[in-house]
Amino acid sequence: MDYLFLGLDCSTQSLTGIIFDLNLNKVVYRNSVSFDNELSHYNTLNGAVILGSEKVVHSYPLMWVEALELLFEKIKESKISLFEIRAISGSAQQHGTVYLNNNFEKKLKHLDISKTLVSQLKNSFSHPTSPIWMDSSTTKQCKEIRKTLGGLESTINLLGSNTIERFSGPQIRKFFQEHPKMYEETSIIHLVSSFMASILLGKNAPIDHGDGAGMNLMNIKTKHWEKRALEATAPNLIEKLPPLSYPYAIIGKISSYLVEKYGFNPNTSLIAWSGDNPNSLIGVGLIKKGKVAISLGTSDTYFSYLQDLYLDYKGEGHVFGAPTGDYMSLICFENGSLAREKIKNKFHLNWEEFSTILEKSPPGNNGKIMLPYFFPEIVPQVLEPKVYRFGFDENDVEGNVRGIIEGQFLSMRLHSKWIREKPIEIYTTGGASTNKDILQVLANIFKAKVLTFEFTDSAALGAALRAAKSYYDSINQKKTWEDIVIKFIDFQKNISVPPNEDHFELYDDMVDLYKKYELYILKEGQDPETERVKFIKKYF
Ligand code: XUL
């Protein structure tokens, strides 16, 4: 049995473990601990706590440790033998920061197996809660760091992203400004991923380049800590950060505490943990140029593998390290499913009826254009929600149904243009990804084949597959990423929608027109009405 690999995912709401059998190419075990339900004594709501203001969103690092103990208990009680697991890696919600005092590593190195991890680690925190990615209270710190780094363009050039509220560097600066004494007493600041990896390793674990890129502290080109960013963030920060590592690095063997307590094999290798997005990149099989995944969820997320580094100087998109050692992009659009539902519900439609209307309406929507900001939008930044309709009104069922879908995907094409690796294949996931008519619009606008998979646990799965890759490399039975990932993805084939060439030219023109409307409503351009009329004359 040389083929069992454990992938863990400490996400916002739960901790999930999956065991992947590389011989059978399938997940042979899955279990999960829900923070709200199974660890209700922490009183979290969806895994988080709001501290005073809506913008201050934290969670409890000790709760994540307790969840790990609970999950290992569950696996121990199952038929799976933890002893057979060859390697482990993990995934965690990105950007969250854990503040630890000098007890942490001392304790980790001398754990008593008659006691729980929680009881032994509870005094290791210089702050009991951790700001997570949902925290948006650091606008001031973002501005300060960006200014010190010389403005938007130089910040992006150095760090791969603008300074962003949910990113770790601004969180650390806020902690330093609000709690200078606690900051001083902090020996090490971990990300959620490196914190959890440390628990498994029995000493401080490194931060990998994937998650490191979401901190506003790592130089995106050299993949080292960026001195200027460290200095702009907080004093002596370099002394409080773990080292950076390659995402595929074997960081050591599992701790003797976990071996004795749960029956792991002492030779089990640990691979650096990473963020959930880099892990999902592998979990959904994005290991080649031109592969893109779009998650059509509450909000829509566009992420892709990048062979080369491209930067978005507008600051809307982000670049992280990919587990393959390359890069990945990530762009988040706030107006996703909830916006689609607004239209569906307004006309009292079910999804089938919505689809039928979409299918019967012409590509290009007879020149009707919608900019669908039902909620404040991240990309492009629109603070005041408002739905803009050009050439139709809110009672036009067909115009609205096609308008929202085309508007969302035209915007996605427009705002992912900075990634110069054109999509060849798009993998979709999330609620709307089972709707073929929606996918047809996506395929036509992007001129790419759209495939839908049943992706569940893509981050945990990605972690297990990463563990397998590094393990086989370490025993000189090298397998390519394709060997490991593609076979698995083949099992998941589901829907496949090819693009229709007849509409390529129309959508090339429409994306230009859409861009002009966006500039117009952002008050950066003229009203493009005459061009819309030309578009209608050309196609309808
Ligand atoms: C990415 C981000 C989220 C979290 C969710 O930048 O903030 O996707 O990683 O866990």
XYZ file of C-alpha atoms and ligand atoms in Angstrom:
550
model
C 0.000 0.000 0.000
C 2.110 2.857 -1.239
C -0.589 5.098 -2.414
C -2.688 6.612 0.369
C -2.389 10.373 0.745
C -4.180 12.642 3.187
C -5.344 16.126 2.198
C -6.687 18.450 4.900
C -8.606 21.658 4.323
C -9.066 24.144 7.140
C -11.627 26.345 5.435
C -13.744 29.140 6.878
C -16.554 26.911 8.125
C -15.077 23.469 8.568
C -12.043 21.229 8.603
C -12.191 18.484 6.002
C -9.941 15.498 5.514
C -9.905 13.293 2.448
C -7.758 10.257 1.815
C -6.927 9.642 -1.797
C -5.885 6.258 -3.126
C -3.658 6.921 -6.097
C -3.843 3.328 -7.247
C -7.615 3.301 -7.448
C -7.676 6.989 -8.416
C -10.393 7.728 -5.972
C -11.183 9.249 -2.646
C -11.461 6.357 -0.191
C -12.289 8.380 2.899
C -13.844 11.749 3.624
C -14.872 13.392 6.831
C -15.411 16.860 8.105
C -15.784 18.849 11.317
C -18.189 21.766 11.181
C -17.002 24.590 13.438
C -20.453 26.007 14.206
C -22.116 22.653 14.854
C -19.464 20.425 16.356
C -17.446 23.044 18.228
C -20.369 25.224 19.210
C -18.667 26.336 22.450
C -16.664 28.809 20.336
C -19.944 30.469 19.289
C -18.906 31.095 15.731
C -21.326 31.911 12.949
C -20.184 30.329 9.694
C -16.821 29.790 11.381
C -16.261 33.445 12.222
C -16.892 35.986 14.953
C -17.692 39.642 14.406
C -15.772 41.796 16.861
C -17.665 45.033 17.350
C -17.869 46.350 13.832
C -19.203 44.322 10.886
C -15.863 44.879 9.225
C -13.827 43.150 11.943
C -14.129 39.432 11.256
C -11.980 37.000 13.224
C -11.848 33.316 14.117
C -10.257 31.138 16.817
C -6.981 29.371 15.994
C -7.506 27.099 18.993
C -10.807 25.992 17.426
C -8.937 24.864 14.308
C -6.610 22.792 16.520
C -9.559 21.253 18.320
C -11.143 20.441 14.958
C -7.946 18.668 13.917
C -8.003 16.512 17.039
C -11.657 15.682 16.418
C -11.021 14.806 12.792
C -8.088 12.539 13.646
C -10.279 10.795 16.249
C -12.895 10.220 13.544
C -10.362 8.784 11.104
C -8.852 6.609 13.827
C -12.281 5.104 14.468
C -12.834 4.353 10.770
C -11.626 1.350 8.777
C -8.754 3.345 7.277
C -5.375 2.797 8.839
C -3.589 6.080 9.459
C -0.364 4.052 9.443
C -0.730 3.478 5.684
C -0.734 7.166 4.807
C 2.497 8.040 3.014
C 2.284 11.824 2.914
C 0.055 14.662 4.061
C -0.477 18.178 2.859
C -3.048 20.782 3.623
C -5.034 23.762 2.547
C -6.423 26.654 4.527
C -8.490 29.763 3.999
C -6.036 32.301 2.679
C -4.769 35.506 4.292
C -5.714 34.916 7.999
C -2.965 35.637 10.563
C -2.199 33.799 13.826
C -0.232 35.620 16.540
C 1.859 33.351 18.790
C 4.137 33.877 21.755
C 7.354 32.058 22.582
C 5.499 29.196 24.292
C 4.249 27.919 20.972
C 7.267 26.139 19.582
C 8.506 25.058 23.028
C 5.157 23.405 23.701
C 4.981 21.823 20.263
C 8.352 20.208 20.773
C 7.454 18.722 24.172
C 3.876 17.577 23.895
C 2.542 15.108 26.449
C 0.453 12.419 24.799
C -1.773 12.000 27.828
C -3.108 15.526 27.197
C -4.922 17.158 24.310
C -3.285 19.622 21.931
C -5.835 22.254 22.898
C -5.034 22.032 26.618
C -1.315 22.242 25.921
C -1.362 25.003 23.314
C -3.971 27.289 24.836
C -1.393 29.651 26.346
C 0.599 29.997 23.147
C -1.316 32.875 21.584
C -0.341 36.513 21.924
C -3.879 37.251 20.694
C -6.668 34.679 21.074
C -8.382 35.493 17.787
C -7.119 35.721 14.227
C -8.323 38.162 11.594
C -9.461 36.135 8.557
C -10.021 36.873 4.855
C -13.515 38.230 5.568
C -12.089 41.062 7.652
C -12.304 44.346 5.763
C -11.253 46.740 8.508
C -7.778 47.627 7.237
C -8.457 50.260 4.570
C -6.288 52.748 6.456
C -3.367 50.325 6.681
C -3.723 49.382 2.989
C -3.433 53.045 2.028
C -0.443 53.586 4.302
C 1.492 50.584 2.986
C 0.659 51.408 -0.650
C 1.812 54.970 -0.156
C 5.129 53.930 1.417
C 5.704 51.526 -1.471
C 5.284 54.370 -3.990
C 1.659 53.953 -5.088
C -0.486 51.434 -6.924
C 1.771 50.488 -9.805
C 4.932 49.959 -7.801
C 2.998 48.016 -5.133
C 1.597 45.653 -7.758
C 4.954 45.347 -9.455
C 6.604 44.301 -6.202
C 3.885 42.183 -4.603
C 1.666 40.896 -7.435
C -1.422 42.561 -5.948
C -2.579 45.890 -4.747
C -2.730 46.205 -0.935
C -6.048 44.563 -0.141
C -8.151 44.714 3.015
C -8.310 40.961 3.472
C -4.570 40.379 2.913
C -2.247 39.532 5.805
C 0.249 42.447 5.751
C -2.419 45.101 6.386
C -3.892 42.841 9.130
C -0.453 42.674 10.781
C -0.007 46.449 10.554
C -3.385 46.979 12.198
C -2.483 44.534 14.978
C 0.812 46.360 15.542
C -0.924 49.760 15.615
C -3.779 48.698 17.899
C -1.856 46.363 20.212
C 1.805 47.466 20.207
C 2.563 45.523 23.393
C 0.996 42.317 22.125
C 2.850 42.783 18.864
C 6.107 43.029 20.779
C 5.262 39.844 22.695
C 4.554 37.996 19.464
C 7.385 35.620 18.545
C 5.927 34.322 15.340
C 3.081 35.239 13.018
C 1.695 32.357 10.990
C -0.843 32.140 8.219
C -3.674 29.688 8.889
C -1.910 27.263 6.521
C 1.534 27.428 8.138
C -0.002 27.392 11.623
C -1.820 24.124 10.922
C 1.267 22.689 9.241
C 3.271 23.539 12.392
C 0.855 21.526 14.526
C 1.430 18.473 12.331
C 5.171 19.028 12.172
C 5.746 19.645 15.888
C 7.676 22.864 15.217
C 7.268 26.069 13.210
C 6.514 25.324 9.555
C 7.326 27.613 6.619
C 4.857 29.651 4.563
C 4.660 28.463 0.956
C 4.933 30.778 -2.056
C 1.263 30.243 -2.925
C -0.192 31.550 0.308
C 2.778 33.882 0.856
C 1.746 35.829 -2.239
C -1.562 36.716 -0.566
C 0.128 38.640 2.226
C 1.334 41.846 0.535
C 4.737 40.946 1.983
C 6.370 38.617 -0.560
C 8.173 39.821 -3.662
C 6.240 38.146 -6.469
C 9.294 37.845 -8.725
C 12.057 36.757 -6.328
C 9.632 34.916 -4.016
C 11.517 36.259 -0.989
C 10.189 38.476 1.770
C 10.179 41.993 0.356
C 12.192 44.228 2.678
C 10.344 47.410 1.668
C 6.957 45.825 2.321
C 8.077 44.426 5.685
C 9.300 47.859 6.731
C 6.111 49.529 5.530
C 4.054 47.058 7.592
C 5.509 46.763 11.111
C 8.863 46.987 12.911
C 11.141 43.931 13.110
C 8.616 41.935 11.138
C 11.227 39.722 9.484
C 12.063 38.298 12.949
C 8.440 37.295 13.448
C 7.787 35.536 10.144
C 8.572 31.918 9.310
C 10.753 31.345 6.241
C 9.171 30.986 2.798
C 9.286 27.668 0.982
C 8.459 26.074 -2.338
C 4.901 24.750 -2.263
C 6.118 21.261 -3.106
C 8.795 21.179 -0.375
C 8.805 18.269 2.038
C 8.989 20.124 5.329
C 9.644 17.087 7.552
C 7.965 14.063 9.117
C 4.819 13.973 11.181
C 5.320 14.812 14.874
C 5.943 12.005 17.360
C 2.912 13.206 19.354
C 0.594 12.467 16.417
C 2.353 9.169 15.699
C 1.852 7.952 19.254
C -1.606 9.360 19.716
C -3.283 8.410 16.446
C -1.100 5.658 14.995
C 0.449 7.518 12.052
C 3.554 5.990 10.522
C 6.611 7.900 11.819
C 7.863 8.071 8.221
C 4.835 10.028 6.991
C 6.131 13.008 5.008
C 4.616 16.443 5.415
C 4.414 18.739 2.433
C 4.113 22.522 2.900
C 0.512 23.656 3.303
C -0.892 26.308 0.999
C -3.972 28.476 0.548
C -7.295 27.054 -0.607
C -7.059 28.715 -4.014
C -3.628 27.297 -4.946
C -4.774 23.894 -3.667
C -7.987 24.080 -5.681
C -5.932 24.870 -8.771
C -4.551 21.326 -8.512
C -7.830 19.852 -7.234
C -9.613 20.970 -10.399
C -6.722 20.048 -12.686
C -5.377 23.431 -13.772
C -1.792 22.500 -14.491
C -1.378 23.766 -18.055
C -1.339 27.047 -19.896
C -4.800 28.070 -21.115
C -6.739 26.279 -18.384
C -9.158 28.380 -16.434
C -11.691 27.592 -13.738
C -14.741 29.689 -13.057
C -16.654 29.088 -9.893
C -20.208 30.298 -10.380
C -21.063 30.656 -6.722
C -22.487 33.329 -4.440
C -19.880 35.504 -6.049
C -18.143 34.408 -9.266
C -14.441 33.633 -9.116
C -12.185 33.341 -12.136
C -8.892 31.595 -11.553
C -6.275 30.251 -13.857
C -2.890 28.621 -14.028
C -0.178 30.958 -15.359
C 3.001 29.662 -16.879
C 4.461 33.164 -16.860
C 3.956 36.067 -14.544
C 1.403 38.675 -15.656
C 0.323 41.522 -13.447
C -2.903 43.483 -13.349
C -1.811 47.087 -12.958
C -5.393 48.163 -12.342
C -5.198 46.218 -9.104
C -8.414 44.249 -9.661
C -6.879 40.797 -9.992
C -4.331 38.954 -7.876
C -1.411 36.694 -8.604
C -0.419 33.910 -6.215
C 2.236 31.214 -6.460
C 0.937 27.944 -7.919
C 1.727 24.562 -6.332
C 3.605 23.618 -9.506
C 6.107 26.409 -8.798
C 4.518 28.690 -11.430
C 1.771 31.259 -10.875
C -1.987 31.513 -10.681
C -4.401 34.390 -11.109
C -7.534 35.064 -9.114
C -10.301 37.572 -9.817
C -13.433 37.870 -7.694
C -16.721 39.290 -8.994
C -19.192 40.061 -6.243
C -22.327 39.959 -8.438
C -22.585 36.219 -9.093
C -25.424 33.838 -8.253
C -27.258 36.269 -6.034
C -27.475 38.732 -8.906
C -28.671 36.011 -11.316
C -31.289 35.034 -8.764
C -32.534 38.621 -8.528
C -33.567 38.443 -12.202
C -34.943 34.906 -11.946
C -37.054 35.842 -8.933
C -38.212 39.181 -10.312
C -39.957 37.351 -13.176
C -41.031 34.414 -10.956
C -39.069 31.950 -13.077
C -37.521 28.639 -12.142
C -34.075 27.840 -13.549
C -35.569 25.776 -16.370
C -37.750 28.656 -17.528
C -34.808 31.046 -17.180
C -32.789 28.710 -19.424
C -35.482 28.407 -22.056
C -35.705 32.201 -22.325
C -31.928 32.444 -22.565
C -31.771 29.816 -25.285
C -34.484 31.473 -27.373
C -32.987 34.968 -27.176
C -30.358 35.984 -29.736
C -26.627 36.278 -28.882
C -25.961 40.001 -28.574
C -29.421 40.515 -27.031
C -30.581 42.756 -29.922
C -28.071 45.307 -28.637
C -29.489 45.437 -25.097
C -26.724 45.825 -22.543
C -26.835 45.343 -18.778
C -24.197 46.266 -16.205
C -25.476 44.180 -13.303
C -24.354 45.745 -10.032
C -27.148 44.516 -7.795
C -24.594 44.597 -4.973
C -21.450 46.718 -4.611
C -18.961 45.288 -7.084
C -15.279 44.452 -6.531
C -14.366 44.239 -10.235
C -14.716 46.918 -11.481
C -14.962 48.770 -8.202
C -18.531 50.079 -7.882
C -19.362 51.134 -4.344
C -23.010 52.137 -4.888
C -25.104 49.207 -6.142
C -27.113 50.045 -9.265
C -28.283 48.056 -12.278
C -27.669 49.861 -15.561
C -29.770 48.925 -18.597
C -29.153 50.323 -22.068
C -31.777 49.792 -24.790
C -34.373 48.126 -22.548
C -36.111 48.454 -19.217
C -36.577 46.374 -16.100
C -39.811 44.764 -17.355
C -38.314 43.206 -20.490
C -37.996 39.532 -19.462
C -35.844 38.396 -22.379
C -33.659 41.500 -22.260
C -33.013 41.036 -18.547
C -32.375 37.292 -18.631
C -29.848 37.474 -21.467
C -28.652 40.869 -20.263
C -27.444 39.628 -16.897
C -25.685 36.530 -18.243
C -23.972 38.370 -21.092
C -23.128 41.294 -18.802
C -21.455 39.044 -16.239
C -19.365 37.116 -18.778
C -18.453 40.139 -20.922
C -17.181 41.768 -17.741
C -15.219 38.618 -16.893
C -13.628 38.548 -20.333
C -12.814 42.249 -20.137
C -11.295 42.121 -16.664
C -9.236 38.994 -17.250
C -7.613 40.452 -20.366
C -4.452 41.328 -18.423
C -3.777 37.587 -18.248
C -2.314 37.206 -21.661
C -2.587 33.390 -21.652
C -5.901 32.955 -23.485
C -8.344 30.390 -22.104
C -8.555 27.233 -24.204
C -10.605 25.231 -21.757
C -12.791 26.570 -18.978
C -13.807 24.329 -16.084
C -16.873 25.511 -14.264
C -18.169 24.649 -10.863
C -20.862 25.976 -8.523
C -24.644 26.237 -8.777
C -25.023 27.719 -12.281
C -22.471 25.327 -13.810
C -25.106 22.697 -14.486
C -27.095 25.063 -16.686
C -26.048 24.354 -20.293
C -27.581 27.510 -21.720
C -25.629 29.692 -19.319
C -22.480 27.724 -20.196
C -23.116 28.193 -23.930
C -23.029 31.970 -23.461
C -19.787 31.603 -21.498
C -18.237 29.387 -24.208
C -19.211 31.809 -26.993
C -17.986 34.923 -25.188
C -14.628 33.359 -24.267
C -14.344 31.346 -27.538
C -13.376 28.358 -25.429
C -14.752 24.935 -24.626
C -16.520 24.835 -21.253
C -16.451 21.707 -19.127
C -18.316 21.157 -15.895
C -17.138 18.861 -13.180
C -18.648 17.799 -9.961
C -15.928 19.393 -7.838
C -16.404 18.690 -4.222
C -13.618 19.285 -1.758
C -11.330 20.601 -4.487
C -8.969 22.223 -1.946
C -8.612 19.063 0.193
C -8.273 16.961 -2.927
C -5.624 19.323 -4.294
C -3.720 18.970 -1.024
C -3.825 15.153 -1.227
C -2.663 15.199 -4.865
C 0.159 17.619 -3.977
C 1.211 15.271 -1.184
C 1.325 12.391 -3.675
C 3.408 14.362 -6.205
C 6.049 15.396 -3.659
C 6.135 11.932 -2.120
C 6.811 10.163 -5.437
C 9.421 12.773 -6.374
C 11.146 12.098 -3.051
C 11.394 8.350 -3.630
C 12.643 8.861 -7.186
C 9.545 7.475 -8.816
C 8.941 10.758 -10.521
C 5.410 11.328 -11.794
C 4.399 14.380 -13.775
C 1.535 16.589 -12.625
C -0.449 15.096 -15.527
C 0.187 11.566 -14.250
C -1.263 12.520 -10.908
C -4.001 14.973 -11.775
C -5.366 14.289 -15.242
C -6.373 10.693 -14.658
C -8.396 11.810 -11.697
C -10.033 14.651 -13.579
C -10.996 12.224 -16.383
C -13.153 10.399 -13.896
C -15.081 13.556 -13.237
C -16.064 14.397 -16.859
C -19.604 15.558 -16.970
C -20.908 18.328 -19.240
C -18.943 19.647 -22.228
C -20.048 22.717 -24.206
C -18.080 23.747 -27.324
C -18.147 27.400 -28.444
C -20.092 28.397 -31.550
C -17.802 30.182 -34.024
C -20.735 31.999 -35.652
C -20.852 34.385 -32.703
C -17.149 35.123 -32.209
C -17.108 38.392 -34.143
C -20.287 39.610 -32.481
C -18.853 39.075 -29.014
C -15.514 40.678 -29.965
C -17.487 43.791 -30.892
C -19.770 43.503 -27.888
C -16.940 43.299 -25.376
C -15.567 46.579 -26.822
C -18.993 48.145 -26.538
C -19.416 46.822 -22.993
C -16.064 48.341 -22.038
C -17.237 51.738 -23.290
C -20.411 51.465 -21.221
C -18.381 50.571 -18.165
C -16.161 53.623 -18.654
C -19.295 55.696 -19.175
C -20.970 54.670 -15.913
C -17.661 55.000 -14.044
C -17.585 58.570 -15.405
C -14.405 57.895 -17.337
C -15.874 57.999 -20.853
C -18.561 59.379 -23.191
C -22.016 57.868 -23.715
C -21.422 55.225 -26.436
C -25.054 55.190 -27.657
C -24.132 55.822 -31.327
C -21.859 52.793 -31.236
C -24.603 50.664 -29.779
C -26.817 51.726 -32.693
C -24.042 50.711 -35.135
C -23.743 47.359 -33.346
C -27.492 46.788 -33.712
C -27.352 47.680 -37.431
C -24.487 45.280 -38.009
C -26.007 42.246 -36.281
C -29.799 42.605 -36.090
C -8.931 34.643 -1.826
C -9.806 34.691 -0.655
C -10.751 33.576 -0.416
C -10.319 32.736 0.733
C -11.457 31.779 1.062
O -8.142 35.752 -1.996
O -9.766 35.587 0.133
O -10.898 32.785 -1.569
O -9.137 32.078 0.456
O -11.087 30.809 1.930
